[in-house]
Short mmCIF file of C-alpha atoms and ligand atoms in Angstrom, two decimals:
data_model
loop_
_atom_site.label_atom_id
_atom_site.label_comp_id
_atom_site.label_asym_id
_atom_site.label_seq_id
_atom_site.Cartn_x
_atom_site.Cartn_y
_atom_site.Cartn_z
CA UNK A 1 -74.96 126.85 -189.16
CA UNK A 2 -75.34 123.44 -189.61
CA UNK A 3 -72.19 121.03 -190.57
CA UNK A 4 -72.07 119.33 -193.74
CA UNK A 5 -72.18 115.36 -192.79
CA UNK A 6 -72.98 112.46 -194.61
CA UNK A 7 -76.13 111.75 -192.82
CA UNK A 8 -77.88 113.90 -190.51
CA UNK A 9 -80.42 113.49 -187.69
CA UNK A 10 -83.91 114.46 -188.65
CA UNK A 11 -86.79 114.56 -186.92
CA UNK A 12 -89.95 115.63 -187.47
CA UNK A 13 -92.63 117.27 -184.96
CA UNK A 14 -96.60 116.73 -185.82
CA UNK A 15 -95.52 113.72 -187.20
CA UNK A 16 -99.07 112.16 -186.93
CA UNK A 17 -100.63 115.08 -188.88
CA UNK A 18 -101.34 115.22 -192.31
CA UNK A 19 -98.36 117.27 -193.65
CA UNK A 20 -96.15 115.20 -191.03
CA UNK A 21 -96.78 111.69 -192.39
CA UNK A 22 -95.94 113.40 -195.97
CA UNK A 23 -93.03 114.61 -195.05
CA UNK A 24 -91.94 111.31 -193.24
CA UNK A 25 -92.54 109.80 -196.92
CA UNK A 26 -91.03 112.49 -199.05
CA UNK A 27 -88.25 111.88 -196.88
CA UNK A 28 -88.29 108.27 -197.41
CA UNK A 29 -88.99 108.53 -201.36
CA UNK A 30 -86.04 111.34 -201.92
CA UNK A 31 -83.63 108.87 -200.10
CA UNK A 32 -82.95 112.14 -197.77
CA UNK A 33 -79.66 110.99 -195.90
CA UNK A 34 -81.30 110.08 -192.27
CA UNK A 35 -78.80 108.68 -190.08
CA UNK A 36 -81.82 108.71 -187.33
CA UNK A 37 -85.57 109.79 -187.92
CA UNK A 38 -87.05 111.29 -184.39
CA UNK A 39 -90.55 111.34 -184.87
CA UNK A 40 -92.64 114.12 -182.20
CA UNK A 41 -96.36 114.90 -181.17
CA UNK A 42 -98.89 115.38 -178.45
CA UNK A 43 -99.08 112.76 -175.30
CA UNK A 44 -102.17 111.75 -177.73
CA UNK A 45 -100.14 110.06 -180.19
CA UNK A 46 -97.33 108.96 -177.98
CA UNK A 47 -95.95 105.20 -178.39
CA UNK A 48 -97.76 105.35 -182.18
CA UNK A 49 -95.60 103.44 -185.05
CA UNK A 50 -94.71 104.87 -188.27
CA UNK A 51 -92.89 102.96 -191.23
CA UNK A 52 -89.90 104.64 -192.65
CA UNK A 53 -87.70 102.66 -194.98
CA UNK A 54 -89.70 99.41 -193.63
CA UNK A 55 -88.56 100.29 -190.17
CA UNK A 56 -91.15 101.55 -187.59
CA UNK A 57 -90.28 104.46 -186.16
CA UNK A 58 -92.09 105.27 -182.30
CA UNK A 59 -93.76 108.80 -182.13
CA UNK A 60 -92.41 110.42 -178.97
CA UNK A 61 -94.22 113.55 -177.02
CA UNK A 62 -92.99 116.79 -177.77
CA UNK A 63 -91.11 118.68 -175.20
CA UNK A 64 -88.64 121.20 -174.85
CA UNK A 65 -85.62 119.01 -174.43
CA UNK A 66 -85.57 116.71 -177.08
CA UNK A 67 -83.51 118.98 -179.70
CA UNK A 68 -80.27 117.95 -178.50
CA UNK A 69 -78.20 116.11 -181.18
CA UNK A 70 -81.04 116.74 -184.04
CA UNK A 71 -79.39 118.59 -186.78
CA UNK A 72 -82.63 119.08 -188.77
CA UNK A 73 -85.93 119.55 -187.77
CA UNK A 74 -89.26 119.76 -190.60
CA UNK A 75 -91.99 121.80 -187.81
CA UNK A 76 -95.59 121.09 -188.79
CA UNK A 77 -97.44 120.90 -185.52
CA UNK A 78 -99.62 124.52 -185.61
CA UNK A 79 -98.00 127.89 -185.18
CA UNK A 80 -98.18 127.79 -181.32
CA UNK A 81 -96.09 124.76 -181.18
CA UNK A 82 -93.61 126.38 -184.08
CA UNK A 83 -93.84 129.54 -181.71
CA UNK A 84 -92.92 127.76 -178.37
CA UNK A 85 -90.02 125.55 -179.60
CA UNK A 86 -88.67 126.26 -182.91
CA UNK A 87 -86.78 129.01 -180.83
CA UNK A 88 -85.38 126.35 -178.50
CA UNK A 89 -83.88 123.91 -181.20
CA UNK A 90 -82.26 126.69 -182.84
CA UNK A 91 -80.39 127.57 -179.92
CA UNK A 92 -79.65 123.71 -179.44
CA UNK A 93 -78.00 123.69 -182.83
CA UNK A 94 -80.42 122.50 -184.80
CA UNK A 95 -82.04 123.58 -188.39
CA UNK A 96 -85.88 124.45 -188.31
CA UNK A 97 -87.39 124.36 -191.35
CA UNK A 98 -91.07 125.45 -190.56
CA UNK A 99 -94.12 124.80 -192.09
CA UNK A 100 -96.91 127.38 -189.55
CA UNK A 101 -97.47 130.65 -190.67
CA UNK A 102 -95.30 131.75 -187.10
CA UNK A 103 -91.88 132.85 -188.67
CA UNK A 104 -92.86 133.57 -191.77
CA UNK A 105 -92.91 137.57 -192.34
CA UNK A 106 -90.09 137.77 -189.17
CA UNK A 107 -88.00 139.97 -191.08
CA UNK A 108 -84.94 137.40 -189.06
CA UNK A 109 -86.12 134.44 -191.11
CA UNK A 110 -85.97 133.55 -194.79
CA UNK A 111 -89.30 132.15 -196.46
CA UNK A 112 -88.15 129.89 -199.33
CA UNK A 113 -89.55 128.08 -202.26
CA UNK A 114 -86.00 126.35 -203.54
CA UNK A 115 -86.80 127.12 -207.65
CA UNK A 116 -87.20 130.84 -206.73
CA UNK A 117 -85.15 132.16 -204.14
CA UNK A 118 -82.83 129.18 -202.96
CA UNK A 119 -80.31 132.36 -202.16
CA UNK A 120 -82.29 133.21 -199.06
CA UNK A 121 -81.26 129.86 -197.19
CA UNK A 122 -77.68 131.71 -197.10
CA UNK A 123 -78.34 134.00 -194.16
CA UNK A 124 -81.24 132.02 -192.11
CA UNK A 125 -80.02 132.10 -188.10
CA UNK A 126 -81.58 128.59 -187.13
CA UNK A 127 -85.24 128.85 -188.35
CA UNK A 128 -86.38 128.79 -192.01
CA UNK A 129 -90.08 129.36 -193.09
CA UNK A 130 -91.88 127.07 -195.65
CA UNK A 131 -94.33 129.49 -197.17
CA UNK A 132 -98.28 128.82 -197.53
CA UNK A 133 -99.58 125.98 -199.99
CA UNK A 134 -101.22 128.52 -201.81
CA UNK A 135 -98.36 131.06 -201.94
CA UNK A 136 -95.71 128.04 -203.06
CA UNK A 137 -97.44 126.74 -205.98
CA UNK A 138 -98.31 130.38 -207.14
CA UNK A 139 -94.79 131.95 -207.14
CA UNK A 140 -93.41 129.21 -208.92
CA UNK A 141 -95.44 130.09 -211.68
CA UNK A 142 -95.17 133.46 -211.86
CA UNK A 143 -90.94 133.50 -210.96
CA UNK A 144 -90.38 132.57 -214.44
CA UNK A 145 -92.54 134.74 -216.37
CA UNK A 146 -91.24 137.92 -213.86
CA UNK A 147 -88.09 137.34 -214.77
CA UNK A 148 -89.12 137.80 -218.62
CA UNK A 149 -91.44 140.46 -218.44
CA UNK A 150 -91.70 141.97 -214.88
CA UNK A 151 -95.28 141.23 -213.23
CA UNK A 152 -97.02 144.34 -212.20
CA UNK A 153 -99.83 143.11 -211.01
CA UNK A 154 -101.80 139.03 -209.84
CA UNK A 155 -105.28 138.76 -209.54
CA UNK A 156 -105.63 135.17 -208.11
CA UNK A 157 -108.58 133.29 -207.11
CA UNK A 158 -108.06 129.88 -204.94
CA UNK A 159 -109.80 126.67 -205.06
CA UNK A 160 -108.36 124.71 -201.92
CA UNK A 161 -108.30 121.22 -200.82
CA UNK A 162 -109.60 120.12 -196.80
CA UNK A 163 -106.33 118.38 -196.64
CA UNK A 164 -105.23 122.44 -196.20
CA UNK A 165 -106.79 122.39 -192.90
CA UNK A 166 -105.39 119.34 -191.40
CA UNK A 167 -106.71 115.75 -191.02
CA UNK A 168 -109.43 116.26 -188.88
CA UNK A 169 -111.34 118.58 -191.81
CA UNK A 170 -110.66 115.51 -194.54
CA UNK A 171 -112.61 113.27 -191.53
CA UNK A 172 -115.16 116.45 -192.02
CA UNK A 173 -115.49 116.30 -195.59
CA UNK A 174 -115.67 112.20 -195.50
CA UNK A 175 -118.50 112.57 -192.82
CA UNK A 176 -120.28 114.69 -194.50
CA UNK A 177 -120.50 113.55 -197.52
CA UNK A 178 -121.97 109.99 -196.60
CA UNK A 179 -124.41 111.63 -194.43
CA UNK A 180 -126.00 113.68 -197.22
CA UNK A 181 -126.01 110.79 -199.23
CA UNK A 182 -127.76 108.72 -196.75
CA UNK A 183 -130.47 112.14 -196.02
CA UNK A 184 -128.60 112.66 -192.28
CA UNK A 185 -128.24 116.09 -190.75
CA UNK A 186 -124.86 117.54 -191.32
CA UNK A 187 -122.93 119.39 -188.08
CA UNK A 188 -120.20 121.10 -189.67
CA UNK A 189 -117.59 121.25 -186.52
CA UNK A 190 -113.81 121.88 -188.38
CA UNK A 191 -115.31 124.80 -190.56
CA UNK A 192 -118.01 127.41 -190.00
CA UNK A 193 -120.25 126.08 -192.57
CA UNK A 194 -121.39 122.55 -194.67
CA UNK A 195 -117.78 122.19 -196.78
CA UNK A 196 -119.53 118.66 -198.96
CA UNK A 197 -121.27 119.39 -201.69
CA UNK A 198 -120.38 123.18 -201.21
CA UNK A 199 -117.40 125.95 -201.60
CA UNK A 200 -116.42 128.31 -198.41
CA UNK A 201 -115.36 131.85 -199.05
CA UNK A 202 -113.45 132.13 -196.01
CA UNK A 203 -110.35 130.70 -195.30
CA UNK A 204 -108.91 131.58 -191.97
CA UNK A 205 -110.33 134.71 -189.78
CA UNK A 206 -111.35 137.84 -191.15
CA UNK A 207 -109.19 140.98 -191.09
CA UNK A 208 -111.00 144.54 -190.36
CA UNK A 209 -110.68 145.49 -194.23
CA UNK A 210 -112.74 142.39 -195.19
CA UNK A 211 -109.92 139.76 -196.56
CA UNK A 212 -108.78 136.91 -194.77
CA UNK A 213 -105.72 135.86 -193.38
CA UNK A 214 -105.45 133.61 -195.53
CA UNK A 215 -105.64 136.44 -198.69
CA UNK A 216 -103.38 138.74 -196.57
CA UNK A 217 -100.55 135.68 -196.46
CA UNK A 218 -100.72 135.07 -200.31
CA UNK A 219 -100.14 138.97 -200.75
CA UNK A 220 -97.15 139.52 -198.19
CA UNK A 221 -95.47 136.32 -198.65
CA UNK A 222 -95.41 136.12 -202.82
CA UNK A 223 -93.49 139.94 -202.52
CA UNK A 224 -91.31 138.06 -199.56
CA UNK A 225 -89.93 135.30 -201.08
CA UNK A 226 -89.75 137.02 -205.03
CA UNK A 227 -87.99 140.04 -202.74
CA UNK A 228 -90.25 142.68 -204.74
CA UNK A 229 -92.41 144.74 -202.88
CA UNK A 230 -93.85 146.49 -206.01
CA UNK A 231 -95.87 143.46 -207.46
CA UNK A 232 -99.09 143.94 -206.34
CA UNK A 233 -101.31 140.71 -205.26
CA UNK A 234 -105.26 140.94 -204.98
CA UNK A 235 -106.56 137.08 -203.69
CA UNK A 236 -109.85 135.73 -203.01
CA UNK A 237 -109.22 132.08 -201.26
CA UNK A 238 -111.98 129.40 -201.18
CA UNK A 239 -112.35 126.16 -199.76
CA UNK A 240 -114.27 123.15 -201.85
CA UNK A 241 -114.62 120.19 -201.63
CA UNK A 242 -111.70 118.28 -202.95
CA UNK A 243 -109.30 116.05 -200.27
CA UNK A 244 -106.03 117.11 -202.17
CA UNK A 245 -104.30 119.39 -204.58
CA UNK A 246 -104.94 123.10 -204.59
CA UNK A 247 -106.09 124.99 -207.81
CA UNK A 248 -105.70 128.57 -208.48
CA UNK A 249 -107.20 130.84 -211.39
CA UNK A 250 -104.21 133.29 -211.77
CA UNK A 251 -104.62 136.33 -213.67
CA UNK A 252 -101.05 138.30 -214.16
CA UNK A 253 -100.47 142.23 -215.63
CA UNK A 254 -96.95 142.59 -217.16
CA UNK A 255 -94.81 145.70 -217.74
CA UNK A 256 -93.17 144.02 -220.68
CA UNK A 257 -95.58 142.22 -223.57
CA UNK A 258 -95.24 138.48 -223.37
CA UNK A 259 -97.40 136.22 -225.57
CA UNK A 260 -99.34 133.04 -224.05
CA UNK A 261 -96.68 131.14 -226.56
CA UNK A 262 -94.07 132.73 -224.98
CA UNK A 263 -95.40 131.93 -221.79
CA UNK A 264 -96.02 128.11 -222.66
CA UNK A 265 -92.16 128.03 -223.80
CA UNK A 266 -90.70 129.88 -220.50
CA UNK A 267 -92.87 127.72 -218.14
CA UNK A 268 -92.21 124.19 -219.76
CA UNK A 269 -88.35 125.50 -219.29
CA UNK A 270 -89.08 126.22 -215.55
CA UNK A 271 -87.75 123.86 -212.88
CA UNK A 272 -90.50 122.09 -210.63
CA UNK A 273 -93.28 123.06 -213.52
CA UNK A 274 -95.33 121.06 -215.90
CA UNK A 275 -97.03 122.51 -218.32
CA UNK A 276 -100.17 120.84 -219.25
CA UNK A 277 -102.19 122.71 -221.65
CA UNK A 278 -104.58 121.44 -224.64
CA UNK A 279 -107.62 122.40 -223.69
CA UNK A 280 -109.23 121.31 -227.59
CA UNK A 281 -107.78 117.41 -226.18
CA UNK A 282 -109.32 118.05 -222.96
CA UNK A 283 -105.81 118.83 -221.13
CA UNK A 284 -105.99 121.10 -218.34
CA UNK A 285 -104.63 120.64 -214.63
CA UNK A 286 -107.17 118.91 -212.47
CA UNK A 287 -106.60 118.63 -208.40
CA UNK A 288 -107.68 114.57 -209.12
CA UNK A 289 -104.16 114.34 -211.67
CA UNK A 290 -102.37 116.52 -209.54
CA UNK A 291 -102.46 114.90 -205.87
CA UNK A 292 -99.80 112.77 -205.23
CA UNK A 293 -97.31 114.34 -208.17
CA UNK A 294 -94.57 116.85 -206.93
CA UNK A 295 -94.55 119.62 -209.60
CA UNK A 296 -97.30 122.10 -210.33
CA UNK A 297 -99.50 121.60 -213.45
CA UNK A 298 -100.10 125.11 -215.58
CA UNK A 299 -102.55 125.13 -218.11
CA UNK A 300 -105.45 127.48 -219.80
CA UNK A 301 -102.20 130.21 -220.58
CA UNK A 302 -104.34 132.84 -222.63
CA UNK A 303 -103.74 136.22 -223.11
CA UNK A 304 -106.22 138.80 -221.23
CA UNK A 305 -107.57 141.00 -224.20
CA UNK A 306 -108.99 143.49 -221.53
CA UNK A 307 -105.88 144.85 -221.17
CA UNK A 308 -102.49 145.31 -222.90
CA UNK A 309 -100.07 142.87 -221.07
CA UNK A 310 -102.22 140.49 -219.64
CA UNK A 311 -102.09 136.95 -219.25
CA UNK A 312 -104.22 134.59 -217.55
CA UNK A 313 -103.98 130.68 -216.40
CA UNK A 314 -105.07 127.74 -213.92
CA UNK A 315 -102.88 125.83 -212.23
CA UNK A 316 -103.18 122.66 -209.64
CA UNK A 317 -100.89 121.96 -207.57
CA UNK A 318 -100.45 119.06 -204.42
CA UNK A 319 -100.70 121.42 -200.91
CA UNK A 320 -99.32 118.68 -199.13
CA UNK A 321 -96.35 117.98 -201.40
CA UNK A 322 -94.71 121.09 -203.20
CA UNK A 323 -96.79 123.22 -201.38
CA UNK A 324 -95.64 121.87 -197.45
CA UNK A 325 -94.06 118.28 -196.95
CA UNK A 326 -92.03 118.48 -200.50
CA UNK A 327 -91.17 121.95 -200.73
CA UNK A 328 -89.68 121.60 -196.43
CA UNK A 329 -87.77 118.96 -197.94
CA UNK A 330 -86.51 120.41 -200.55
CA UNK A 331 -84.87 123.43 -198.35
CA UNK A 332 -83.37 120.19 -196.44
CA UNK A 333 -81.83 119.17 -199.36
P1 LIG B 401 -101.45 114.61 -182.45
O1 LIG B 401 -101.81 113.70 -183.59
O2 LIG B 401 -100.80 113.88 -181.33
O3 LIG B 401 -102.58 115.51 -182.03
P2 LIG B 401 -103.07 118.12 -188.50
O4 LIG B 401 -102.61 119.44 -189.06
O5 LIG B 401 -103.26 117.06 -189.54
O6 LIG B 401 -104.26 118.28 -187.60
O7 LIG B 401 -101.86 117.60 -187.55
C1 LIG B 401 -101.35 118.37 -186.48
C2 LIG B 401 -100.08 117.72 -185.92
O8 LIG B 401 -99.61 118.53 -184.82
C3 LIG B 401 -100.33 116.34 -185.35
O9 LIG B 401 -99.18 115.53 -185.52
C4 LIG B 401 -100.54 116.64 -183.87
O10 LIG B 401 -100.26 115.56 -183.01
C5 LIG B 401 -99.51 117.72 -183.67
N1 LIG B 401 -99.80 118.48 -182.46
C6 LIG B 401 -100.93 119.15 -182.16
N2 LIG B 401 -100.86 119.69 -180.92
C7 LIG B 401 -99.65 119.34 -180.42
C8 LIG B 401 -98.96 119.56 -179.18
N3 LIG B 401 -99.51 120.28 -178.20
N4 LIG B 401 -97.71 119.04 -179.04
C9 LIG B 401 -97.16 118.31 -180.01
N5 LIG B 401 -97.74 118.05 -181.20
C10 LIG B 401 -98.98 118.55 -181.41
#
């Protein structure tokens, strides 16, 4: 368990990735109390400079002995990586707060979104998991209105940003998109198909029973971290063509009746929520308004008349902020 101090040593590994860099600026932004920023990634990206607090900080390779003296570290560097060494700065004292899918369903280690179940961080041995980007933005929507009316059932259909994937698939969708413009040939290399000018029903491998991993994570993680394993989660996940800010259609089934007004006062209560919903003005959550912003954007609340306690909703969320560099933060905090 980690001391209370005034200002801890933090580092962060996959620092040159796209969820690294935000998290080196959320840190920066939420004046996080840094008393040294250690900055880790492959022998590609050693001697690189990043700026933090208008000092540059030198990326240093990763290996298996740097943990000594860190008291935090925010893992985004691919679940091998998370595999290999978050086990090894735990037992050198330090905090893990990781981002990869690796730790996540160990029943040993807490997966945490701060506004839903900040009580989980109480019994984490050394590794904490920061959930998927699709799972975070979802649950804290639907935490409030469970609460209220006890969700039964989430039909949820994703619409993810390439910034998801990792830097190299933003190159991807950059590339691509000039070349159709300018009538080139197109060689899709990060995913298995054309992702400009298109949307990809696959995210991640698929399972034998035809969903994705991707799906699976959204369903196992969401009963996880709201610590009920009778709400029952059906996704379909999608990748288009949008650089940042996840959006998801969310359709919920209640045991208790709640009314879309009801729902538009509970959410607009919530912490970490914004709801943004006039659809007659034109006010809806976009991925363009939401990128960059920390909370999650809820709008199009409407009650399903196909069935008695139904609601449905969109909402848009940034997957590199509250739903990875943010939300890791937050834990910190
Ligand atoms: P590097 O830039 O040196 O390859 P993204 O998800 O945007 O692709 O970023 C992945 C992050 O994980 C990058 O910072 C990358 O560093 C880092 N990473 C990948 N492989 C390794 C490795 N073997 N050891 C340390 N860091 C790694």
């Amino acid at each position: 368990m980690l001391k209370k101090k005034d200002k801890y040593i933090v580092a962060v590994v996959g620092a040159t990735g796209a969820v690294g860099k935000e998290m080196v600026t959320v840190l920066e932004e939420r004046n996080f109390p840094v008393e040294k920023l250690r900055l880790f990634a492959s022998e590609r990206s050693e001697g690189k400079i990043i700026n933090f607090h208008q000092r540059g900080v030198t990326v240093e390779i990763l290996t298996e002995k740097v943990f000594d003296g860190i008291d935090i570290a925010l893992f985004s560097a691919g679940g091998d990586r998370s595999l290999q060494y978050a086990p090894i700065a735990a037992k050198a004292g330090c905090v893990v707060i990781d981002n990869s899918s690796a730790w996540r369903m160990d029943p040993a280690t807490p997966l945490v979104v701060p506004e839903v179940n900040p009580q989980d961080l109480k019994w984490h041995k050394g590794i904490i998991a920061n959930p998927n980007c699709s799972t975070i933005q979802m649950v804290v929507a639907l935490k409030p209105i469970h609460d209220a009316a006890k969700i039964k059932r989430v039909v949820v259909t994703t619409f993810q940003s390439v910034s998801g994937t990792g830097s190299k698939a933003m190159d991807e969708l950059f590339h691509q998109t000039a070349d159709i413009l300018n009538f080139r040939d197109v060689k899709p290399v990060v995913y298995p198909h054309q992702i400009a000018f298109n949307c990809l029903p696959q995210i991640d491998k698929f399972m034998d029973d035809g969903y994705t991993k991707e799906e699976i994570k959204m369903v196992n993680e969401t009963k996880k971290i709201m610590n009920d394993d009778s709400i029952r989660v059906t996704a379909t996940t999608v990748r288009v063509p949008v650089f940042r800010a996840h959006s998801e259609s969310i359709n919920i089934e209640t045991e208790k009746k709640i009314t879309a007004n009801e729902v538009r006062a509970l959410l607009s209560k919530a912490p970490g929520i914004i709801v943004y919903d006039a659809p007659e003005k034109g006010v809806y959550p976009l991925p363009v308004f939401a990128a960059g912003k920390d909370e999650v954007y809820v709008g199009r609340i409407r009650e399903d008349h196909t069935i008695d306690n139904g609601i449905n909703m969109w909402i848009a969320a940034d997957n590199l902020r509250k739903g990875a560099a943010l939300n890791a933060v937050q834990i910190a905090e």
